[in-house]
Short mmCIF file of C-alpha atoms in Angstrom, two decimals:
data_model
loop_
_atom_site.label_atom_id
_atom_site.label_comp_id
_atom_site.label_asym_id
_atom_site.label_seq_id
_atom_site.Cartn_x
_atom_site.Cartn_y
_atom_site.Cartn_z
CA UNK A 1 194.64 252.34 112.29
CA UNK A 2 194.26 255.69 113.74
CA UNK A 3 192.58 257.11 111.33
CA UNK A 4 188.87 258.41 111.39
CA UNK A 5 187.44 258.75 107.61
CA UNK A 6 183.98 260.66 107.20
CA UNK A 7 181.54 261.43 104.77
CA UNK A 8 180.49 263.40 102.58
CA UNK A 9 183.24 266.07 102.39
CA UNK A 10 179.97 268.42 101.71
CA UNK A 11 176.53 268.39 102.10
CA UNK A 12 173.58 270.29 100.67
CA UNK A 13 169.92 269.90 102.46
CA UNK A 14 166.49 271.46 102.33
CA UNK A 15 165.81 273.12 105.10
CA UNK A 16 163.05 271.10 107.16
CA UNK A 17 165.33 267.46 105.97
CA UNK A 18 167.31 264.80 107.54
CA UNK A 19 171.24 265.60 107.36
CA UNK A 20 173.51 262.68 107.81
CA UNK A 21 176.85 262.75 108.43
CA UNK A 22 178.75 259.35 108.21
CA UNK A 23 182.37 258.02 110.23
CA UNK A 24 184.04 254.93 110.07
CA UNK A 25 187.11 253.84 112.83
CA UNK A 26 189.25 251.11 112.95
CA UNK A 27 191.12 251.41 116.16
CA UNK A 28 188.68 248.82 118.46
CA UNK A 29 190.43 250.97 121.78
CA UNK A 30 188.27 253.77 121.17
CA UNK A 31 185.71 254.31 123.81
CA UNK A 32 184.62 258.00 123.14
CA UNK A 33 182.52 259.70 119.70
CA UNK A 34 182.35 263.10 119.72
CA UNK A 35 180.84 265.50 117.25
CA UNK A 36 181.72 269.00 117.03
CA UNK A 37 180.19 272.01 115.35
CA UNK A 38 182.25 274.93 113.54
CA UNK A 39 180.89 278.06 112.51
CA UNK A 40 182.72 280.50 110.74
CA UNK A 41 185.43 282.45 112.68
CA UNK A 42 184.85 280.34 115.39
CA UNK A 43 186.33 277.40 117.05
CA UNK A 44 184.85 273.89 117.10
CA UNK A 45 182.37 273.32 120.09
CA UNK A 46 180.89 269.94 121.49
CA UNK A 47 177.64 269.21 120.22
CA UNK A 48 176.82 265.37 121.30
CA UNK A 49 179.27 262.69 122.18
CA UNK A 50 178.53 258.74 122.89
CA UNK A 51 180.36 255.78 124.35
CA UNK A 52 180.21 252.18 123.00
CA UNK A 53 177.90 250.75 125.32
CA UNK A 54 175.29 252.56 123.62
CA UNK A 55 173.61 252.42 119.86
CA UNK A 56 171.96 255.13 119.90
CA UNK A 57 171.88 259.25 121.54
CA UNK A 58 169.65 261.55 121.32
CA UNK A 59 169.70 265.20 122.33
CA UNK A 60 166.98 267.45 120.56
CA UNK A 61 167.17 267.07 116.99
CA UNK A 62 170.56 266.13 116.91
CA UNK A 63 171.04 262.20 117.58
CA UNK A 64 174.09 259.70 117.27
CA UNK A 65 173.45 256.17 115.93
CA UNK A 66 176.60 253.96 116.50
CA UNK A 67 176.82 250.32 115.13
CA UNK A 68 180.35 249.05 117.31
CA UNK A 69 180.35 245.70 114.79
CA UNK A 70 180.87 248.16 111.81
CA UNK A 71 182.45 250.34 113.31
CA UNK A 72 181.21 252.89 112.45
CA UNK A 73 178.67 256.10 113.75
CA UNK A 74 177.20 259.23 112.38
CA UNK A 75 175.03 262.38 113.42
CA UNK A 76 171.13 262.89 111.87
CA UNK A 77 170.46 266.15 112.67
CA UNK A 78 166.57 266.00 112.29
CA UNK A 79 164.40 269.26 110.83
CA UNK A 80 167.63 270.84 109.58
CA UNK A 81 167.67 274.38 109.81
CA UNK A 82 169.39 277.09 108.01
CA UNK A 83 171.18 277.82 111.76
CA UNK A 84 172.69 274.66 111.43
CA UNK A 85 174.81 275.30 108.59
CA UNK A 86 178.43 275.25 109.75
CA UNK A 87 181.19 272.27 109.74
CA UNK A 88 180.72 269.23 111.44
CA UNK A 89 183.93 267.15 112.54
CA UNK A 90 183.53 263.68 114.57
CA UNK A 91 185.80 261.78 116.61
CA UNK A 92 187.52 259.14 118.73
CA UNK A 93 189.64 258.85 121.66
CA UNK A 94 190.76 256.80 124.13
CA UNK A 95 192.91 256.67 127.68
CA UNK A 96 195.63 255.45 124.99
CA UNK A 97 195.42 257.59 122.29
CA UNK A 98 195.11 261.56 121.28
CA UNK A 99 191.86 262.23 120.40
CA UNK A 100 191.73 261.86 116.46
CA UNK A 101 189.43 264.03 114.17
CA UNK A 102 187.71 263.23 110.96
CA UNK A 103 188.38 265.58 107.81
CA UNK A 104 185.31 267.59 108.25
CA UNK A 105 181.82 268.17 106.66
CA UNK A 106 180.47 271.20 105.76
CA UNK A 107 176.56 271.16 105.84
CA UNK A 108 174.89 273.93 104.13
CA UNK A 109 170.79 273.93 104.91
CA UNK A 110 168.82 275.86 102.27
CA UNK A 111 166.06 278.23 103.65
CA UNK B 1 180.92 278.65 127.55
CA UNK B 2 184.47 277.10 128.09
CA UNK B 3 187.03 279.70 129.67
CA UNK B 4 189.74 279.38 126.86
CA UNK B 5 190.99 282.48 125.68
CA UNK B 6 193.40 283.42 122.69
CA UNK B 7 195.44 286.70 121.53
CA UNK B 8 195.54 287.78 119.39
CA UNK B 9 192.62 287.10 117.17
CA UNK B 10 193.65 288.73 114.29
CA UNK B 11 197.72 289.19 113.48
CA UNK B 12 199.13 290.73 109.83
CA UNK B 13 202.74 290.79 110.25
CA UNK B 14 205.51 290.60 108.00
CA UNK B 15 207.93 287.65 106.35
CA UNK B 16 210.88 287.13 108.81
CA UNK B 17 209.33 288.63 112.47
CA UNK B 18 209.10 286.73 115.20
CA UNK B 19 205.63 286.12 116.77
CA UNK B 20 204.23 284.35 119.44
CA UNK B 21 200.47 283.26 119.67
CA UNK B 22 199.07 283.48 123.42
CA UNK B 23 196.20 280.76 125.00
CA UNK B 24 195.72 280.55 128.60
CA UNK B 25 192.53 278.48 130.27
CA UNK B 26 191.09 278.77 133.59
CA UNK B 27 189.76 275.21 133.89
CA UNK B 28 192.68 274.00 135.30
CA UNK B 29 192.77 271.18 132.47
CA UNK B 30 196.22 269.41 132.54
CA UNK B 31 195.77 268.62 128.61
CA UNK B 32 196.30 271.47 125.69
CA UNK B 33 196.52 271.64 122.09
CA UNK B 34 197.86 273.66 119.19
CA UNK B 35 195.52 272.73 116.00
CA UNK B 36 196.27 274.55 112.86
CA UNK B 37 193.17 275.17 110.40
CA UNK B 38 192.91 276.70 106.91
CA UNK B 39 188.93 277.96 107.06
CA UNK B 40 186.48 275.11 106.94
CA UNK B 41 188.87 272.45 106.24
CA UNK B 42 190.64 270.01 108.31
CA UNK B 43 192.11 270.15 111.77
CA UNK B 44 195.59 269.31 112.19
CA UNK B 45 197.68 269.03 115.17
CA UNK B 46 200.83 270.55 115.87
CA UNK B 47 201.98 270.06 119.18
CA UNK B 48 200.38 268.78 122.50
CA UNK B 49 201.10 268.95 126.14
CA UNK B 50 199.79 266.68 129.11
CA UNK B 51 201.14 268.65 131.98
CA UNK B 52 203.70 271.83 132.85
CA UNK B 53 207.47 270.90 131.35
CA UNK B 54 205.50 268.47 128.54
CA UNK B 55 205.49 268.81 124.85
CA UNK B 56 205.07 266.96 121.67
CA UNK B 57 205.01 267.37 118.12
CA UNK B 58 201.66 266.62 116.80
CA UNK B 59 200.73 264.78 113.15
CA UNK B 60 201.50 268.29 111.06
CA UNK B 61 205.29 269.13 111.17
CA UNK B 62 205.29 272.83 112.27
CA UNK B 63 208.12 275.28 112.05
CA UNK B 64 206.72 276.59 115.50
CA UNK B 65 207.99 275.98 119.27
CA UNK B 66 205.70 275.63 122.09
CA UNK B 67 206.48 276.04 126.14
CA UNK B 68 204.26 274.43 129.24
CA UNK B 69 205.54 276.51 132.10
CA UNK B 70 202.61 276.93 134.26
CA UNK B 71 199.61 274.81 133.66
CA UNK B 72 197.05 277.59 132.34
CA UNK B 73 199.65 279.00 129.64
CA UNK B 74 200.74 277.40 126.03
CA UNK B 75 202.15 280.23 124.04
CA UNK B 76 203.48 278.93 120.95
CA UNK B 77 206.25 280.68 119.33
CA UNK B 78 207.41 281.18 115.22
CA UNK B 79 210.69 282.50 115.33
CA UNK B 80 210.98 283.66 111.51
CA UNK B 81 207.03 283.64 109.89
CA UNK B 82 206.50 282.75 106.11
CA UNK B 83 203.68 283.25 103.90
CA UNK B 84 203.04 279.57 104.38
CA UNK B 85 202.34 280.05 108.17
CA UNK B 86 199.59 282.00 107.04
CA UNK B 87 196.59 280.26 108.23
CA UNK B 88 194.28 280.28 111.85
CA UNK B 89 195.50 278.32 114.77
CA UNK B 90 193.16 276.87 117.38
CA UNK B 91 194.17 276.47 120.59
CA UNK B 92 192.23 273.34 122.58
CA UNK B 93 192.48 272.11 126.12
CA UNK B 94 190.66 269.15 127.92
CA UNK B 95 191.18 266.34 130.57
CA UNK B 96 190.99 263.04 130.86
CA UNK B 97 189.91 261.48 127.65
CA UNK B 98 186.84 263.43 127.75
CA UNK B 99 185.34 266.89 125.67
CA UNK B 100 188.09 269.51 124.02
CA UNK B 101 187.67 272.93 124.52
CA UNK B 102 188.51 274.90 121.57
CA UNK B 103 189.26 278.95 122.03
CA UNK B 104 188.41 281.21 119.27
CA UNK B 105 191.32 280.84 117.38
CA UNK B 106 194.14 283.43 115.79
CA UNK B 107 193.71 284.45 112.28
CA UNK B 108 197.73 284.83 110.98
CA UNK B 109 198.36 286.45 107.50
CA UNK B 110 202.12 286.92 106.75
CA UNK B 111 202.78 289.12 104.11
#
């Protein structure tokens, strides 16, 4: 129940496209998504976050859609660029809980 | 930029020494982390701490020892490394249930 599953484990886009990233929780107690970005050599950094009283956040051309029924959320990342390419982990946490990563994507944008 | 520092960055050191891995943060964040990360694949934690004199295994048993004397310091300690300790370790702090703060990370090779 603590687990956070996402998808895909890789992802290939044309630079100038829509990359998705897909998470799925089951642990209802969660009241915080976060989405970080990796680059290589470096550690993860927060790039956009949301709390269940909201579908939908948008910061540039990076935006979270969350659907609390499914329970589920994922990051578009709009006009990918080739700077974009790194790994993308989200998560969930709560007052009650450590926070709880997903396995990681890595998102390569070709120029 | 968050002020969470780690030494060293990179370590080569043989099978059997002793090493410890420094991360200190100036945000005064009662919350820190030891992660450990092969490169571009999942994050998995090792031990936690909530406040000075409190720690806790994390999800990925670990060989290694960690200490919370003073708030801004979490060394963590391997008192005989193996080749299998090779890997990079991410040090993380936060508060509240809110944004981690990663630090670069240590890049250990045992030989």
């Amino acid at each position: 129940q603590q687990q956070v599953k996402q998808s895909p484990q890789s992802l290939i886009v044309q630079k100038g496209g829509i990359s998705i990233i897909n998470c799925a929780y089951e642990n209802t107690a969660f009241d915080y998504f976060p989405w970080y970005q990796q680059f290589p050599g470096k550690g993860p950094a927060l790039l956009i976050a949301i709390r269940p009283d909201v579908s939908e956040k948008k910061e540039g051309r990076f935006t979270i859609s969350f659907n609390k029924s499914a329970k589920q959320f994922s990051l578009h990342i709009m006009d990918s660029q080739p700077g974009d390419s790194a790994t993308y982990f989200c998560a969930a946490n709560s007052s009650a809980s450590k926070i709880i990563f997903g396995s990681g994507t890595r998102l390569s944008i070709r120029p | 930029e968050a002020d969470i520092y780690q030494t060293p960055r990179y370590l080569v050191i043989g099978t059997g020494k002793k090493i410890t891995l420094e991360c200190s943060q100036t945000m005064g964040h009662d919350k820190m982390y030891w992660y450990q990360q092969d490169p571009g694949m999942e994050l998995h934690l090792i031990h936690y701490s909530y406040g000075v004199n409190s720690t806790e295994k994390g999800d990925l048993s670990s060989e290694s020892t960690v200490s919370r004397i003073r708030t801004e310091h979490f060394p963590l300690t391997l008192e005989s490394a193996r080749p299998s300790h090779t890997s990079q370790y991410l040090c993380a702090s936060g508060q509240g249930t809110d944004t981690q703060y990663f630090g670069p990370g240590t890049r250990l090779t045992v030989l």
